[in-house]
PDB file of C-alpha atoms in Angstrom:
ATOM      1  CA  UNK A   1      -0.005   0.127  -0.009  1.00 50.00           C
ATOM      2  CA  UNK A   2       2.513   2.013   1.111  1.00 68.00           C
ATOM      3  CA  UNK A   3       4.325   1.636  -2.498  1.00 76.00           C
ATOM      4  CA  UNK A   4       1.194   2.282  -4.434  1.00 80.00           C
ATOM      5  CA  UNK A   5       0.651   5.607  -2.644  1.00 80.00           C
ATOM      6  CA  UNK A   6       4.275   6.776  -3.419  1.00 81.00           C
ATOM      7  CA  UNK A   7       3.269   6.066  -7.120  1.00 79.00           C
ATOM      8  CA  UNK A   8       0.642   7.601  -7.250  1.00 83.00           C
ATOM      9  CA  UNK A   9       1.901  10.934  -5.422  1.00 85.00           C
ATOM     10  CA  UNK A  10       4.811  11.044  -7.881  1.00 83.00           C
ATOM     11  CA  UNK A  11       2.952  10.675 -10.902  1.00 84.00           C
ATOM     12  CA  UNK A  12       0.381  13.465  -9.434  1.00 85.00           C
ATOM     13  CA  UNK A  13       3.218  15.787  -9.030  1.00 85.00           C
ATOM     14  CA  UNK A  14       4.291  14.717 -12.858  1.00 83.00           C
ATOM     15  CA  UNK A  15       0.621  15.541 -13.955  1.00 82.00           C
ATOM     16  CA  UNK A  16       0.845  19.215 -11.905  1.00 84.00           C
ATOM     17  CA  UNK A  17       4.006  20.042 -13.795  1.00 80.00           C
ATOM     18  CA  UNK A  18       2.843  18.595 -17.150  1.00 83.00           C
ATOM     19  CA  UNK A  19      -0.442  20.442 -17.049  1.00 83.00           C
ATOM     20  CA  UNK A  20       0.681  23.827 -17.304  1.00 79.00           C
ATOM     21  CA  UNK A  21       3.308  23.146 -19.561  1.00 81.00           C
ATOM     22  CA  UNK A  22       0.453  21.167 -21.589  1.00 81.00           C
ATOM     23  CA  UNK A  23      -1.327  24.564 -21.876  1.00 78.00           C
ATOM     24  CA  UNK A  24       1.837  26.558 -22.557  1.00 77.00           C
ATOM     25  CA  UNK A  25       2.346  24.895 -25.940  1.00 80.00           C
ATOM     26  CA  UNK A  26      -1.065  24.712 -26.969  1.00 78.00           C
ATOM     27  CA  UNK A  27      -2.288  28.215 -26.178  1.00 74.00           C
ATOM     28  CA  UNK A  28       1.292  29.072 -27.869  1.00 76.00           C
ATOM     29  CA  UNK A  29       0.361  27.699 -31.065  1.00 76.00           C
ATOM     30  CA  UNK A  30      -2.732  29.173 -31.109  1.00 76.00           C
ATOM     31  CA  UNK A  31      -3.072  31.734 -33.712  1.00 75.00           C
ATOM     32  CA  UNK A  32      -3.383  35.444 -32.190  1.00 69.00           C
ATOM     33  CA  UNK A  33      -6.498  36.256 -34.187  1.00 67.00           C
ATOM     34  CA  UNK A  34      -8.235  32.885 -33.497  1.00 68.00           C
ATOM     35  CA  UNK A  35      -7.872  33.077 -29.430  1.00 70.00           C
ATOM     36  CA  UNK A  36     -11.114  32.951 -28.271  1.00 70.00           C
ATOM     37  CA  UNK A  37     -10.105  34.892 -24.511  1.00 68.00           C
ATOM     38  CA  UNK A  38      -9.878  31.611 -23.027  1.00 68.00           C
ATOM     39  CA  UNK A  39      -7.649  29.032 -22.689  1.00 70.00           C
ATOM     40  CA  UNK A  40      -7.696  26.478 -25.451  1.00 68.00           C
ATOM     41  CA  UNK A  41      -7.404  22.553 -24.241  1.00 72.00           C
ATOM     42  CA  UNK A  42      -6.731  21.229 -27.658  1.00 71.00           C
ATOM     43  CA  UNK A  43      -4.831  22.301 -30.503  1.00 70.00           C
ATOM     44  CA  UNK A  44      -6.344  25.030 -32.543  1.00 72.00           C
ATOM     45  CA  UNK A  45      -3.557  25.610 -35.147  1.00 73.00           C
ATOM     46  CA  UNK A  46      -0.267  25.834 -35.829  1.00 75.00           C
ATOM     47  CA  UNK A  47       0.757  29.673 -35.456  1.00 70.00           C
ATOM     48  CA  UNK A  48       4.160  29.426 -33.582  1.00 74.00           C
ATOM     49  CA  UNK A  49       6.322  31.001 -36.093  1.00 78.00           C
ATOM     50  CA  UNK A  50       4.269  34.274 -36.407  1.00 77.00           C
ATOM     51  CA  UNK A  51       3.613  34.545 -32.181  1.00 74.00           C
ATOM     52  CA  UNK A  52       7.326  34.046 -31.738  1.00 76.00           C
ATOM     53  CA  UNK A  53       8.112  36.367 -34.700  1.00 77.00           C
ATOM     54  CA  UNK A  54       5.578  38.881 -32.822  1.00 74.00           C
ATOM     55  CA  UNK A  55       7.334  38.661 -30.030  1.00 73.00           C
ATOM     56  CA  UNK A  56      10.896  38.345 -31.117  1.00 76.00           C
ATOM     57  CA  UNK A  57      10.832  41.109 -33.710  1.00 73.00           C
ATOM     58  CA  UNK A  58       8.015  43.456 -32.955  1.00 67.00           C
ATOM     59  CA  UNK A  59       7.978  43.280 -29.417  1.00 63.00           C
ATOM     60  CA  UNK A  60      11.912  43.164 -29.266  1.00 72.00           C
ATOM     61  CA  UNK A  61      12.340  40.488 -27.169  1.00 80.00           C
ATOM     62  CA  UNK A  62      15.062  39.382 -29.388  1.00 81.00           C
ATOM     63  CA  UNK A  63      17.135  42.488 -28.045  1.00 84.00           C
ATOM     64  CA  UNK A  64      16.301  41.290 -24.308  1.00 87.00           C
ATOM     65  CA  UNK A  65      17.368  37.492 -24.896  1.00 88.00           C
ATOM     66  CA  UNK A  66      20.628  38.762 -25.927  1.00 90.00           C
ATOM     67  CA  UNK A  67      20.945  41.146 -23.006  1.00 92.00           C
ATOM     68  CA  UNK A  68      19.984  38.284 -20.701  1.00 92.00           C
ATOM     69  CA  UNK A  69      22.256  35.982 -22.450  1.00 93.00           C
ATOM     70  CA  UNK A  70      25.422  38.198 -21.807  1.00 95.00           C
ATOM     71  CA  UNK A  71      24.144  38.779 -17.788  1.00 95.00           C
ATOM     72  CA  UNK A  72      23.931  34.915 -16.895  1.00 94.00           C
ATOM     73  CA  UNK A  73      26.520  33.864 -19.069  1.00 94.00           C
ATOM     74  CA  UNK A  74      29.609  36.789 -17.990  1.00 96.00           C
ATOM     75  CA  UNK A  75      28.154  37.240 -14.219  1.00 95.00           C
ATOM     76  CA  UNK A  76      27.368  33.812 -13.468  1.00 94.00           C
ATOM     77  CA  UNK A  77      31.342  32.886 -14.461  1.00 95.00           C
ATOM     78  CA  UNK A  78      32.265  35.952 -12.279  1.00 96.00           C
ATOM     79  CA  UNK A  79      30.190  34.955  -9.530  1.00 95.00           C
ATOM     80  CA  UNK A  80      31.482  31.678  -9.377  1.00 95.00           C
ATOM     81  CA  UNK A  81      35.397  32.724  -9.575  1.00 95.00           C
ATOM     82  CA  UNK A  82      34.617  35.400  -7.004  1.00 95.00           C
ATOM     83  CA  UNK A  83      32.875  32.732  -4.731  1.00 95.00           C
ATOM     84  CA  UNK A  84      35.398  30.168  -5.104  1.00 95.00           C
ATOM     85  CA  UNK A  85      38.037  32.420  -3.929  1.00 95.00           C
ATOM     86  CA  UNK A  86      36.254  33.687  -1.164  1.00 94.00           C
ATOM     87  CA  UNK A  87      35.983  30.091  -0.501  1.00 94.00           C
ATOM     88  CA  UNK A  88      39.405  29.281  -0.829  1.00 94.00           C
ATOM     89  CA  UNK A  89      40.184  32.209   1.787  1.00 93.00           C
ATOM     90  CA  UNK A  90      37.841  31.202   4.386  1.00 93.00           C
ATOM     91  CA  UNK A  91      38.759  27.344   4.194  1.00 91.00           C
ATOM     92  CA  UNK A  92      42.562  27.075   3.281  1.00 90.00           C
ATOM     93  CA  UNK A  93      44.138  30.184   4.236  1.00 89.00           C
ATOM     94  CA  UNK A  94      45.400  30.666   7.829  1.00 87.00           C
ATOM     95  CA  UNK A  95      43.000  33.927   7.704  1.00 88.00           C
ATOM     96  CA  UNK A  96      41.818  34.846  11.435  1.00 90.00           C
ATOM     97  CA  UNK A  97      37.767  34.270  12.064  1.00 90.00           C
ATOM     98  CA  UNK A  98      37.179  32.312   9.342  1.00 88.00           C
ATOM     99  CA  UNK A  99      33.690  31.726  10.615  1.00 90.00           C
ATOM    100  CA  UNK A 100      32.876  35.120  10.591  1.00 92.00           C
ATOM    101  CA  UNK A 101      33.851  35.869   6.702  1.00 91.00           C
ATOM    102  CA  UNK A 102      31.811  32.778   5.877  1.00 91.00           C
ATOM    103  CA  UNK A 103      28.743  34.173   8.059  1.00 92.00           C
ATOM    104  CA  UNK A 104      29.088  37.499   6.721  1.00 91.00           C
ATOM    105  CA  UNK A 105      29.245  36.554   2.994  1.00 91.00           C
ATOM    106  CA  UNK A 106      26.572  33.937   3.151  1.00 88.00           C
ATOM    107  CA  UNK A 107      24.326  36.413   5.064  1.00 87.00           C
ATOM    108  CA  UNK A 108      23.916  38.252   1.195  1.00 84.00           C
ATOM    109  CA  UNK A 109      21.477  35.094   0.943  1.00 84.00           C
ATOM    110  CA  UNK A 110      19.192  35.712   4.308  1.00 84.00           C
ATOM    111  CA  UNK A 111      17.756  39.180   3.190  1.00 84.00           C
ATOM    112  CA  UNK A 112      14.937  39.435   0.886  1.00 85.00           C
ATOM    113  CA  UNK A 113      15.883  41.043  -2.423  1.00 84.00           C
ATOM    114  CA  UNK A 114      12.837  43.122  -2.420  1.00 85.00           C
ATOM    115  CA  UNK A 115      14.564  45.445   0.656  1.00 87.00           C
ATOM    116  CA  UNK A 116      17.467  46.491  -1.534  1.00 87.00           C
ATOM    117  CA  UNK A 117      15.242  47.586  -4.588  1.00 89.00           C
ATOM    118  CA  UNK A 118      14.753  51.336  -3.265  1.00 89.00           C
ATOM    119  CA  UNK A 119      18.721  51.921  -2.109  1.00 90.00           C
ATOM    120  CA  UNK A 120      19.597  50.193  -5.443  1.00 90.00           C
ATOM    121  CA  UNK A 121      17.351  52.869  -7.231  1.00 91.00           C
ATOM    122  CA  UNK A 122      18.509  55.813  -5.833  1.00 92.00           C
ATOM    123  CA  UNK A 123      22.264  54.917  -6.109  1.00 92.00           C
ATOM    124  CA  UNK A 124      21.905  53.887  -9.810  1.00 92.00           C
ATOM    125  CA  UNK A 125      20.155  57.118 -10.618  1.00 91.00           C
ATOM    126  CA  UNK A 126      22.560  59.134  -8.710  1.00 92.00           C
ATOM    127  CA  UNK A 127      25.623  57.431 -10.125  1.00 92.00           C
ATOM    128  CA  UNK A 128      24.201  57.216 -13.686  1.00 91.00           C
ATOM    129  CA  UNK A 129      24.378  53.613 -13.796  1.00 92.00           C
ATOM    130  CA  UNK A 130      20.401  53.267 -14.033  1.00 93.00           C
ATOM    131  CA  UNK A 131      19.240  51.302 -17.265  1.00 91.00           C
ATOM    132  CA  UNK A 132      22.965  50.251 -18.487  1.00 93.00           C
ATOM    133  CA  UNK A 133      24.289  46.701 -19.016  1.00 94.00           C
ATOM    134  CA  UNK A 134      27.212  47.235 -16.479  1.00 95.00           C
ATOM    135  CA  UNK A 135      24.710  48.438 -13.709  1.00 93.00           C
ATOM    136  CA  UNK A 136      22.888  45.411 -13.916  1.00 94.00           C
ATOM    137  CA  UNK A 137      25.925  43.347 -14.385  1.00 95.00           C
ATOM    138  CA  UNK A 138      27.067  44.515 -10.880  1.00 95.00           C
ATOM    139  CA  UNK A 139      24.344  44.020  -9.000  1.00 94.00           C
ATOM    140  CA  UNK A 140      23.843  40.726 -10.513  1.00 95.00           C
ATOM    141  CA  UNK A 141      27.428  39.438  -9.557  1.00 95.00           C
ATOM    142  CA  UNK A 142      26.885  41.000  -6.310  1.00 93.00           C
ATOM    143  CA  UNK A 143      23.507  39.064  -5.897  1.00 93.00           C
ATOM    144  CA  UNK A 144      25.188  35.610  -7.000  1.00 93.00           C
ATOM    145  CA  UNK A 145      28.027  35.418  -5.329  1.00 94.00           C
ATOM    146  CA  UNK A 146      26.756  34.282  -1.765  1.00 93.00           C
ATOM    147  CA  UNK A 147      24.774  31.050  -3.004  1.00 91.00           C
ATOM    148  CA  UNK A 148      27.832  30.545  -5.181  1.00 92.00           C
ATOM    149  CA  UNK A 149      30.324  30.875  -2.509  1.00 94.00           C
ATOM    150  CA  UNK A 150      28.007  28.542  -0.085  1.00 91.00           C
ATOM    151  CA  UNK A 151      27.943  25.300  -2.293  1.00 89.00           C
ATOM    152  CA  UNK A 152      31.648  25.813  -3.221  1.00 91.00           C
ATOM    153  CA  UNK A 153      32.676  26.422   0.263  1.00 91.00           C
ATOM    154  CA  UNK A 154      30.724  23.230   1.317  1.00 88.00           C
ATOM    155  CA  UNK A 155      32.559  21.159  -1.373  1.00 87.00           C
ATOM    156  CA  UNK A 156      36.183  22.564  -0.443  1.00 90.00           C
ATOM    157  CA  UNK A 157      35.441  21.523   3.113  1.00 88.00           C
ATOM    158  CA  UNK A 158      35.462  17.988   1.974  1.00 86.00           C
ATOM    159  CA  UNK A 159      38.608  17.990   0.360  1.00 86.00           C
ATOM    160  CA  UNK A 160      41.872  16.563   2.890  1.00 86.00           C
ATOM    161  CA  UNK A 161      44.161  19.208   4.204  1.00 85.00           C
ATOM    162  CA  UNK A 162      46.977  17.179   3.360  1.00 86.00           C
ATOM    163  CA  UNK A 163      46.500  18.104  -0.165  1.00 85.00           C
ATOM    164  CA  UNK A 164      47.334  21.715   0.783  1.00 86.00           C
ATOM    165  CA  UNK A 165      50.047  20.535   3.288  1.00 85.00           C
ATOM    166  CA  UNK A 166      51.921  18.480   0.789  1.00 88.00           C
ATOM    167  CA  UNK A 167      51.711  21.433  -2.282  1.00 87.00           C
ATOM    168  CA  UNK A 168      53.167  24.190   0.629  1.00 87.00           C
ATOM    169  CA  UNK A 169      55.801  21.484   1.399  1.00 87.00           C
ATOM    170  CA  UNK A 170      56.479  21.515  -2.334  1.00 85.00           C
ATOM    171  CA  UNK A 171      56.929  24.929  -2.587  1.00 86.00           C
ATOM    172  CA  UNK A 172      53.991  26.038  -4.343  1.00 85.00           C
ATOM    173  CA  UNK A 173      52.358  29.258  -3.740  1.00 89.00           C
ATOM    174  CA  UNK A 174      48.553  29.791  -2.427  1.00 88.00           C
ATOM    175  CA  UNK A 175      47.944  31.080  -5.998  1.00 89.00           C
ATOM    176  CA  UNK A 176      49.327  27.922  -7.660  1.00 91.00           C
ATOM    177  CA  UNK A 177      47.681  25.887  -4.961  1.00 89.00           C
ATOM    178  CA  UNK A 178      44.208  27.347  -5.661  1.00 91.00           C
ATOM    179  CA  UNK A 179      44.380  27.151  -9.847  1.00 92.00           C
ATOM    180  CA  UNK A 180      46.271  23.822 -10.265  1.00 89.00           C
ATOM    181  CA  UNK A 181      44.943  21.302  -7.066  1.00 88.00           C
ATOM    182  CA  UNK A 182      41.619  23.023  -6.073  1.00 90.00           C
ATOM    183  CA  UNK A 183      40.256  24.253  -8.731  1.00 89.00           C
ATOM    184  CA  UNK A 184      40.915  20.933 -10.789  1.00 89.00           C
ATOM    185  CA  UNK A 185      39.419  19.116  -8.242  1.00 87.00           C
ATOM    186  CA  UNK A 186      36.083  21.320  -7.712  1.00 88.00           C
ATOM    187  CA  UNK A 187      35.128  20.833 -10.995  1.00 87.00           C
ATOM    188  CA  UNK A 188      31.613  19.512 -10.259  1.00 84.00           C
ATOM    189  CA  UNK A 189      30.739  22.050  -7.654  1.00 85.00           C
ATOM    190  CA  UNK A 190      31.898  25.151  -9.788  1.00 90.00           C
ATOM    191  CA  UNK A 191      29.812  24.054 -12.784  1.00 89.00           C
ATOM    192  CA  UNK A 192      26.984  23.595 -10.276  1.00 87.00           C
ATOM    193  CA  UNK A 193      27.004  26.916  -8.812  1.00 90.00           C
ATOM    194  CA  UNK A 194      26.983  28.305 -12.554  1.00 92.00           C
ATOM    195  CA  UNK A 195      24.575  26.172 -13.379  1.00 90.00           C
ATOM    196  CA  UNK A 196      22.498  27.591 -10.429  1.00 90.00           C
ATOM    197  CA  UNK A 197      23.379  31.491 -11.025  1.00 92.00           C
ATOM    198  CA  UNK A 198      23.013  31.433 -14.978  1.00 93.00           C
ATOM    199  CA  UNK A 199      19.133  30.452 -13.932  1.00 92.00           C
ATOM    200  CA  UNK A 200      18.901  32.848 -11.130  1.00 92.00           C
ATOM    201  CA  UNK A 201      20.009  35.771 -13.481  1.00 93.00           C
ATOM    202  CA  UNK A 202      18.106  34.449 -16.507  1.00 93.00           C
ATOM    203  CA  UNK A 203      15.127  34.391 -14.510  1.00 91.00           C
ATOM    204  CA  UNK A 204      15.231  37.796 -12.774  1.00 91.00           C
ATOM    205  CA  UNK A 205      12.310  39.980 -13.274  1.00 89.00           C
ATOM    206  CA  UNK A 206      12.348  42.078 -10.122  1.00 90.00           C
ATOM    207  CA  UNK A 207      16.043  44.360 -10.730  1.00 92.00           C
ATOM    208  CA  UNK A 208      15.474  44.068 -14.651  1.00 90.00           C
ATOM    209  CA  UNK A 209      12.296  46.004 -13.832  1.00 89.00           C
ATOM    210  CA  UNK A 210      13.436  48.397 -11.295  1.00 91.00           C
ATOM    211  CA  UNK A 211      16.799  48.940 -12.855  1.00 92.00           C
ATOM    212  CA  UNK A 212      16.538  49.151 -16.084  1.00 90.00           C
ATOM    213  CA  UNK A 213      13.730  50.257 -19.138  1.00 87.00           C
ATOM    214  CA  UNK A 214      15.390  50.201 -22.495  1.00 84.00           C
ATOM    215  CA  UNK A 215      15.081  47.232 -24.481  1.00 79.00           C
ATOM    216  CA  UNK A 216      18.511  46.315 -25.527  1.00 84.00           C
ATOM    217  CA  UNK A 217      19.234  46.758 -21.456  1.00 91.00           C
ATOM    218  CA  UNK A 218      16.671  44.980 -19.730  1.00 90.00           C
ATOM    219  CA  UNK A 219      16.728  41.616 -19.201  1.00 92.00           C
ATOM    220  CA  UNK A 220      14.261  39.334 -20.900  1.00 88.00           C
ATOM    221  CA  UNK A 221      11.863  38.021 -18.086  1.00 88.00           C
ATOM    222  CA  UNK A 222      11.249  41.850 -17.386  1.00 86.00           C
ATOM    223  CA  UNK A 223      10.774  42.378 -21.425  1.00 83.00           C
ATOM    224  CA  UNK A 224       8.099  39.378 -20.884  1.00 80.00           C
ATOM    225  CA  UNK A 225       6.304  41.023 -18.518  1.00 78.00           C
ATOM    226  CA  UNK A 226       6.139  44.077 -20.362  1.00 75.00           C
ATOM    227  CA  UNK A 227       5.158  42.699 -23.203  1.00 71.00           C
ATOM    228  CA  UNK A 228       1.608  41.527 -21.687  1.00 66.00           C
ATOM    229  CA  UNK A 229       0.621  45.147 -21.551  1.00 62.00           C
ATOM    230  CA  UNK A 230       2.278  46.462 -25.031  1.00 60.00           C
ATOM    231  CA  UNK A 231       0.897  43.439 -26.582  1.00 56.00           C
ATOM    232  CA  UNK A 232      -2.732  42.713 -24.477  1.00 55.00           C
ATOM    233  CA  UNK A 233      -4.362  43.294 -27.940  1.00 55.00           C
ATOM    234  CA  UNK A 234      -2.615  40.402 -29.485  1.00 55.00           C
ATOM    235  CA  UNK A 235      -3.655  38.102 -26.721  1.00 64.00           C
ATOM    236  CA  UNK A 236      -2.088  35.176 -24.526  1.00 76.00           C
ATOM    237  CA  UNK A 237      -0.694  33.170 -27.606  1.00 77.00           C
ATOM    238  CA  UNK A 238       1.874  35.702 -28.513  1.00 78.00           C
ATOM    239  CA  UNK A 239       3.065  36.294 -24.926  1.00 78.00           C
ATOM    240  CA  UNK A 240       2.990  32.364 -24.461  1.00 79.00           C
ATOM    241  CA  UNK A 241       5.235  32.316 -27.316  1.00 78.00           C
ATOM    242  CA  UNK A 242       7.686  34.142 -25.770  1.00 79.00           C
ATOM    243  CA  UNK A 243       7.778  33.034 -22.879  1.00 80.00           C
ATOM    244  CA  UNK A 244       8.103  29.258 -24.191  1.00 81.00           C
ATOM    245  CA  UNK A 245      11.214  31.060 -26.352  1.00 83.00           C
ATOM    246  CA  UNK A 246      12.983  32.185 -23.153  1.00 85.00           C
ATOM    247  CA  UNK A 247      12.619  28.860 -21.045  1.00 84.00           C
ATOM    248  CA  UNK A 248      14.546  27.032 -23.680  1.00 84.00           C
ATOM    249  CA  UNK A 249      18.485  27.975 -22.647  1.00 88.00           C
ATOM    250  CA  UNK A 250      17.994  27.224 -19.274  1.00 86.00           C
ATOM    251  CA  UNK A 251      16.840  23.572 -20.333  1.00 84.00           C
ATOM    252  CA  UNK A 252      18.874  22.978 -22.760  1.00 86.00           C
ATOM    253  CA  UNK A 253      21.768  23.931 -20.208  1.00 85.00           C
ATOM    254  CA  UNK A 254      20.222  21.576 -17.469  1.00 82.00           C
ATOM    255  CA  UNK A 255      19.900  19.027 -19.599  1.00 82.00           C
ATOM    256  CA  UNK A 256      23.066  19.026 -21.300  1.00 81.00           C
ATOM    257  CA  UNK A 257      25.019  19.245 -18.094  1.00 77.00           C
ATOM    258  CA  UNK A 258      22.578  17.666 -15.601  1.00 73.00           C
ATOM    259  CA  UNK A 259      25.637  14.879 -14.767  1.00 71.00           C
ATOM    260  CA  UNK A 260      27.424  17.676 -13.897  1.00 67.00           C
ATOM    261  CA  UNK A 261      24.678  19.358 -11.918  1.00 64.00           C
ATOM    262  CA  UNK A 262      24.094  16.354  -9.998  1.00 67.00           C
ATOM    263  CA  UNK A 263      27.297  15.440  -8.765  1.00 68.00           C
ATOM    264  CA  UNK A 264      28.228  19.368  -8.005  1.00 62.00           C
ATOM    265  CA  UNK A 265      25.152  19.318  -5.556  1.00 62.00           C
ATOM    266  CA  UNK A 266      25.927  15.967  -4.068  1.00 65.00           C
ATOM    267  CA  UNK A 267      29.501  16.936  -3.304  1.00 58.00           C
ATOM    268  CA  UNK A 268      28.440  20.070  -1.846  1.00 54.00           C
ATOM    269  CA  UNK A 269      25.582  18.666   0.505  1.00 55.00           C
ATOM    270  CA  UNK A 270      28.214  15.940   2.134  1.00 56.00           C
TER     271      UNK A 270
END
């Protein structure tokens, strides 16, 4: 009975996940002119290319897509690099009070993002960083570092200290130990941290809406939110087609590197 209940529970969870996906795909395929004002449960046509074209070109989702790809890739890589060096300092280097530095950096994940929006908006307006790509990239890196630091630091604590001691005896510097010993052994954790931060930056809405307004600067999720108001007359098919397109990068990334992601997460929670 217990096994049957588990199977039913898993099947119900799968159905709850697949049902919205099914509605998304079916309604994204519906021609905008044929939309009747309520969700279609059966296929009414195949106008995905037209709906995507409207969202991509006329609504300029394409510009935001490229901007988000830049933000997610560059900021994810920079955040992982900064987090890895910080984790190395806390775990390996003989610094005083390492627990204090750990909690100081990790505290960046403990506060809700909403409390930073008003101060950030005022700061960006005063410094000229508002509605600039460099401004968004700076805040995305700062936002992504604490959680990446947590993951990488957890995996680094599982590495035997004898590795560092042996390298020091051989005359290696701490910089060489970091790049030649720890980074190769941390590849799974670094990869998992990058996937997490890529997804977080790609899916960001609040920072994008607060700190940008131009189509070539605004991230894709913020542009998708404004698409609903701008193209309300086109109906949900155009909006859903845009949502379907912007979900592709993270889906492809996880499918390609799911093994690396699982190894990294497993190593980080030991």
